[in-house]
Short mmCIF file of C-alpha atoms in Angstrom, two decimals:
data_model
loop_
_atom_site.label_atom_id
_atom_site.label_comp_id
_atom_site.label_asym_id
_atom_site.label_seq_id
_atom_site.Cartn_x
_atom_site.Cartn_y
_atom_site.Cartn_z
CA UNK X 1 0.00 0.00 0.00
CA UNK X 2 1.05 3.59 -0.47
CA UNK X 3 2.22 5.88 2.30
CA UNK X 4 -0.30 8.58 3.18
CA UNK X 5 1.09 12.09 3.50
CA UNK X 6 0.30 13.62 6.86
CA UNK X 7 1.11 16.56 9.06
CA UNK X 8 -0.73 19.61 10.26
CA UNK X 9 -0.59 23.18 8.93
CA UNK X 10 2.79 24.76 8.60
CA UNK X 11 6.22 23.70 7.46
CA UNK X 12 5.79 20.03 8.43
CA UNK X 13 2.93 19.69 5.91
CA UNK X 14 5.07 21.19 3.16
CA UNK X 15 7.95 18.85 4.00
CA UNK X 16 5.61 15.84 3.96
CA UNK X 17 4.15 16.90 0.63
CA UNK X 18 7.61 17.33 -0.87
CA UNK X 19 8.74 13.88 0.31
CA UNK X 20 5.55 12.28 -1.03
CA UNK X 21 6.04 13.93 -4.43
CA UNK X 22 9.65 12.76 -4.50
CA UNK X 23 8.60 9.22 -3.49
CA UNK X 24 5.93 9.09 -6.18
CA UNK X 25 8.41 10.34 -8.77
CA UNK X 26 10.63 7.36 -7.98
CA UNK X 27 7.68 4.95 -8.17
CA UNK X 28 6.32 6.30 -11.44
CA UNK X 29 9.19 6.33 -13.91
CA UNK X 30 7.03 5.96 -17.05
CA UNK X 31 4.18 7.92 -18.61
CA UNK X 32 0.87 6.51 -19.81
CA UNK X 33 -0.48 3.18 -20.99
CA UNK X 34 -3.61 1.35 -22.05
CA UNK X 35 -4.40 -2.32 -21.50
CA UNK X 36 -7.28 -4.35 -22.86
CA UNK X 37 -8.31 -6.95 -25.38
CA UNK X 38 -7.56 -5.57 -28.83
CA UNK X 39 -11.02 -5.19 -30.32
CA UNK X 40 -12.33 -1.99 -31.86
CA UNK X 41 -15.37 -2.29 -29.57
CA UNK X 42 -13.12 -2.20 -26.48
CA UNK X 43 -12.28 1.50 -26.85
CA UNK X 44 -9.44 1.40 -29.36
CA UNK X 45 -11.22 3.65 -31.86
CA UNK X 46 -11.73 6.29 -29.17
CA UNK X 47 -8.12 5.85 -28.00
CA UNK X 48 -6.66 6.50 -31.45
CA UNK X 49 -8.96 9.49 -31.99
CA UNK X 50 -8.11 11.10 -28.63
CA UNK X 51 -4.35 10.65 -29.09
CA UNK X 52 -4.49 12.06 -32.64
CA UNK X 53 -6.54 15.11 -31.59
CA UNK X 54 -4.38 15.80 -28.56
CA UNK X 55 -0.98 15.54 -30.26
CA UNK X 56 -2.13 17.70 -33.18
CA UNK X 57 -2.35 20.70 -30.83
CA UNK X 58 0.04 19.75 -28.00
CA UNK X 59 3.40 21.36 -27.37
CA UNK X 60 6.41 19.08 -28.03
CA UNK X 61 7.11 18.75 -24.29
CA UNK X 62 3.51 17.60 -23.70
CA UNK X 63 3.38 15.09 -26.54
CA UNK X 64 1.38 12.00 -25.56
CA UNK X 65 3.11 8.67 -26.12
CA UNK X 66 1.45 5.47 -24.93
CA UNK X 67 2.38 1.85 -24.42
CA UNK X 68 -0.47 -0.49 -25.34
CA UNK X 69 -0.85 -3.98 -23.88
CA UNK X 70 -3.27 -6.57 -25.17
CA UNK X 71 -4.01 -9.07 -27.89
CA UNK X 72 -7.11 -9.87 -29.89
CA UNK X 73 -8.78 -10.34 -33.25
CA UNK X 74 -8.26 -6.70 -34.28
CA UNK X 75 -4.62 -6.45 -33.17
CA UNK X 76 -3.10 -6.18 -36.65
CA UNK X 77 -5.78 -3.79 -37.88
CA UNK X 78 -5.52 -1.48 -34.85
CA UNK X 79 -1.72 -1.45 -34.99
CA UNK X 80 -1.72 -0.74 -38.75
CA UNK X 81 -4.22 2.11 -38.32
CA UNK X 82 -2.06 3.67 -35.60
CA UNK X 83 1.07 3.39 -37.78
CA UNK X 84 -0.66 4.92 -40.80
CA UNK X 85 -1.72 7.87 -38.65
CA UNK X 86 1.77 8.31 -37.26
CA UNK X 87 0.49 7.87 -33.72
CA UNK X 88 3.14 7.29 -31.02
CA UNK X 89 1.63 4.05 -29.71
CA UNK X 90 3.87 1.07 -28.94
CA UNK X 91 2.06 -2.27 -29.00
CA UNK X 92 3.52 -4.87 -26.64
CA UNK X 93 1.02 -7.70 -26.99
CA UNK X 94 -0.64 -9.61 -24.19
CA UNK X 95 0.32 -8.80 -20.60
CA UNK X 96 -0.93 -9.32 -17.06
CA UNK X 97 -2.12 -6.03 -15.58
CA UNK X 98 -0.93 -7.12 -12.14
CA UNK X 99 2.47 -8.20 -13.47
CA UNK X 100 5.71 -6.42 -14.20
CA UNK X 101 4.42 -4.95 -17.46
CA UNK X 102 2.34 -2.22 -15.78
CA UNK X 103 4.91 -1.30 -13.13
CA UNK X 104 6.16 2.27 -13.15
CA UNK X 105 3.41 3.84 -15.27
CA UNK X 106 1.92 7.01 -13.84
CA UNK X 107 -1.42 7.13 -15.64
CA UNK X 108 -3.87 4.80 -17.33
CA UNK X 109 -6.15 6.00 -20.14
CA UNK X 110 -9.50 4.34 -20.81
CA UNK X 111 -11.56 6.36 -23.32
CA UNK X 112 -14.05 3.54 -24.00
CA UNK X 113 -17.77 4.30 -23.93
CA UNK X 114 -18.81 0.67 -24.41
CA UNK X 115 -16.55 -1.37 -22.12
CA UNK X 116 -18.44 -0.27 -19.01
CA UNK X 117 -17.27 -0.73 -15.41
CA UNK X 118 -13.87 -1.83 -16.71
CA UNK X 119 -11.90 -3.96 -14.27
CA UNK X 120 -8.67 -2.46 -15.60
CA UNK X 121 -9.79 1.00 -14.47
CA UNK X 122 -10.40 -0.27 -10.94
CA UNK X 123 -7.03 -2.07 -10.95
CA UNK X 124 -5.16 1.06 -12.07
CA UNK X 125 -6.76 3.11 -9.30
CA UNK X 126 -5.89 0.42 -6.76
CA UNK X 127 -2.27 0.61 -7.93
CA UNK X 128 -2.27 4.32 -7.07
CA UNK X 129 -2.09 5.57 -10.64
CA UNK X 130 -3.95 8.41 -12.31
CA UNK X 131 -6.87 7.30 -14.45
CA UNK X 132 -8.14 9.41 -17.35
CA UNK X 133 -11.54 8.24 -18.56
CA UNK X 134 -14.64 9.59 -20.29
CA UNK X 135 -17.38 11.34 -18.33
CA UNK X 136 -19.99 8.60 -18.61
CA UNK X 137 -22.53 6.91 -16.28
CA UNK X 138 -20.42 3.74 -16.29
CA UNK X 139 -17.51 5.73 -14.85
CA UNK X 140 -19.53 7.53 -12.16
CA UNK X 141 -18.17 5.24 -9.43
CA UNK X 142 -14.56 5.71 -10.52
CA UNK X 143 -14.96 9.50 -10.69
CA UNK X 144 -15.35 9.58 -6.88
CA UNK X 145 -11.66 8.69 -6.45
CA UNK X 146 -9.13 11.50 -6.07
CA UNK X 147 -6.83 10.17 -8.79
CA UNK X 148 -9.54 9.83 -11.45
CA UNK X 149 -9.81 12.52 -14.11
CA UNK X 150 -12.85 12.56 -16.40
CA UNK X 151 -13.49 14.52 -19.57
CA UNK X 152 -16.42 15.25 -21.89
CA UNK X 153 -14.74 17.02 -24.82
CA UNK X 154 -11.39 16.86 -26.66
CA UNK X 155 -10.43 20.14 -24.95
CA UNK X 156 -11.11 18.64 -21.53
CA UNK X 157 -9.16 15.53 -22.48
CA UNK X 158 -6.17 17.74 -23.32
CA UNK X 159 -6.47 19.51 -19.95
CA UNK X 160 -6.55 16.21 -18.07
CA UNK X 161 -3.52 14.86 -19.94
CA UNK X 162 -1.47 17.98 -19.23
CA UNK X 163 -2.48 17.73 -15.58
CA UNK X 164 -1.38 14.10 -15.16
CA UNK X 165 1.83 14.72 -17.10
CA UNK X 166 2.92 17.49 -14.73
CA UNK X 167 1.64 16.27 -11.34
CA UNK X 168 1.78 13.20 -9.13
CA UNK X 169 -1.08 10.92 -7.98
CA UNK X 170 -2.18 11.12 -4.36
CA UNK X 171 -1.53 8.05 -2.18
CA UNK X 172 -4.74 6.04 -2.07
CA UNK X 173 -6.25 5.88 1.46
CA UNK X 174 -7.22 2.48 2.93
CA UNK X 175 -10.95 3.23 2.78
CA UNK X 176 -10.76 3.94 -0.96
CA UNK X 177 -8.67 0.82 -1.50
CA UNK X 178 -11.39 -1.19 0.24
CA UNK X 179 -14.05 0.29 -2.04
CA UNK X 180 -12.22 -1.28 -5.00
CA UNK X 181 -12.36 -4.84 -3.61
CA UNK X 182 -14.83 -7.50 -4.73
CA UNK X 183 -16.06 -7.70 -1.14
CA UNK X 184 -17.09 -4.04 -1.16
CA UNK X 185 -18.67 -4.43 -4.60
CA UNK X 186 -20.72 -7.38 -3.35
CA UNK X 187 -21.83 -5.39 -0.31
CA UNK X 188 -23.00 -2.52 -2.56
CA UNK X 189 -24.86 -4.98 -4.78
CA UNK X 190 -26.65 -6.59 -1.84
CA UNK X 191 -27.48 -3.21 -0.36
CA UNK X 192 -28.98 -2.05 -3.66
CA UNK X 193 -30.95 -5.28 -4.11
CA UNK X 194 -32.38 -5.40 -0.59
CA UNK X 195 -35.85 -3.82 -0.25
CA UNK X 196 -35.76 -1.14 2.44
CA UNK X 197 -38.82 -0.50 4.57
CA UNK X 198 -38.67 3.24 3.97
CA UNK X 199 -38.97 2.55 0.24
CA UNK X 200 -41.76 0.00 0.70
CA UNK X 201 -43.83 2.16 3.08
CA UNK X 202 -44.07 5.19 0.86
CA UNK X 203 -46.53 7.88 1.99
CA UNK X 204 -49.69 8.26 -0.03
CA UNK X 205 -50.06 4.56 -0.76
CA UNK X 206 -53.63 4.61 0.57
CA UNK X 207 -55.32 1.37 1.56
CA UNK X 208 -52.43 -0.69 0.22
CA UNK X 209 -50.07 0.69 2.87
CA UNK X 210 -50.69 -2.01 5.51
CA UNK X 211 -50.70 -4.81 2.94
CA UNK X 212 -47.33 -3.74 1.55
CA UNK X 213 -45.82 -3.75 5.05
CA UNK X 214 -47.23 -7.22 5.76
CA UNK X 215 -45.99 -8.54 2.41
CA UNK X 216 -42.51 -7.14 3.03
CA UNK X 217 -42.30 -8.88 6.41
CA UNK X 218 -43.51 -12.18 4.94
CA UNK X 219 -40.86 -11.98 2.20
CA UNK X 220 -38.16 -11.19 4.76
CA UNK X 221 -39.12 -14.21 6.87
CA UNK X 222 -39.27 -16.40 3.75
CA UNK X 223 -35.81 -15.25 2.69
CA UNK X 224 -34.42 -16.06 6.14
CA UNK X 225 -35.84 -19.59 6.11
CA UNK X 226 -34.55 -20.13 2.56
CA UNK X 227 -31.03 -19.14 3.61
CA UNK X 228 -31.11 -21.42 6.65
CA UNK X 229 -32.41 -24.34 4.58
CA UNK X 230 -29.67 -23.80 1.98
CA UNK X 231 -27.00 -23.73 4.68
CA UNK X 232 -28.36 -26.93 6.27
CA UNK X 233 -28.58 -28.84 2.99
CA UNK X 234 -25.12 -27.82 1.74
CA UNK X 235 -23.56 -28.74 5.09
CA UNK X 236 -24.40 -32.41 4.50
CA UNK X 237 -21.75 -34.39 2.63
CA UNK X 238 -24.32 -37.03 1.70
CA UNK X 239 -26.75 -34.53 0.19
CA UNK X 240 -23.95 -32.77 -1.66
CA UNK X 241 -22.95 -36.08 -3.25
CA UNK X 242 -26.58 -36.84 -4.10
CA UNK X 243 -27.01 -33.67 -6.19
CA UNK X 244 -23.61 -34.05 -7.87
CA UNK X 245 -21.26 -31.79 -5.90
CA UNK X 246 -18.81 -34.66 -5.51
CA UNK X 247 -17.35 -36.36 -2.48
CA UNK X 248 -14.80 -34.49 -0.41
CA UNK X 249 -15.97 -31.02 -1.44
CA UNK X 250 -17.51 -29.89 1.85
CA UNK X 251 -14.33 -28.67 3.56
CA UNK X 252 -11.89 -26.61 1.50
CA UNK X 253 -8.19 -27.56 1.73
CA UNK X 254 -6.11 -25.25 3.88
CA UNK X 255 -3.06 -23.54 2.46
CA UNK X 256 -2.08 -22.61 -1.08
CA UNK X 257 -0.12 -25.82 -1.69
CA UNK X 258 -2.94 -28.04 -0.47
CA UNK X 259 -5.45 -26.14 -2.59
CA UNK X 260 -3.27 -26.41 -5.70
CA UNK X 261 -2.87 -30.16 -5.25
CA UNK X 262 -6.49 -30.87 -4.28
CA UNK X 263 -8.76 -32.88 -6.56
CA UNK X 264 -12.34 -33.94 -5.75
CA UNK X 265 -12.97 -37.63 -5.07
CA UNK X 266 -14.25 -39.54 -8.06
CA UNK X 267 -18.04 -39.72 -7.91
CA UNK X 268 -20.62 -40.23 -10.60
CA UNK X 269 -23.72 -41.19 -8.61
CA UNK X 270 -25.27 -37.74 -8.29
CA UNK X 271 -28.76 -37.32 -9.71
CA UNK X 272 -27.62 -34.15 -11.48
CA UNK X 273 -24.33 -35.57 -12.80
CA UNK X 274 -23.91 -35.78 -16.54
CA UNK X 275 -24.32 -39.41 -17.54
#
């Protein structure tokens, strides 16, 4: 995790800010990149257009050069189009976003308007990088993070690029890092899916008011019993085998090595097994 700059007002704050900027400069030794499956529908058309528009008007010192990681059906076509346009994009092929390939880059660009809620955007933010992405409903969640920069027009895109070129990302606080985990995403999903009483008991519902409250309580009790029944059934090794889960699947192996070497016991007597 990154180190959070601290300190109260005065010279200590300035010193902390200076050391954080220096530390970030050592961490981020490269400029910008894009990673994603190479399909035109994955934002590559928008990427080429934004880079072309920006560099046409940018000063030489602010020229945008990008490393592109990914492979796909349109790889040759995308690369050829970029070369014909004289765009400073270097294509490196397939790479793991969490691997060495993305180390050292200061900002990630994702101009796609179709590849919504991109995992790569969340990963780049979690790595403490700047993210430059389009102002779009699918990016509303990402825009709440301090290192995310959104744009709506080519002029705004140019402003955001100049900003990330000449500044350093802020260290990501633990609470923001948690918001990017699958656990937090699941919690938000469950919270959004759960019917809240204040929404059910809306004023002005007339004679249906009491019925809606009763129905909500019945559904809540039914959900609770369903969960308990599921837990009870799946806790039985015999019942798990009967429906085809396989023998020896109730208790997960402990430790990475045990998990890697684990194989379920051979079993083909489940009523739901493929025959």
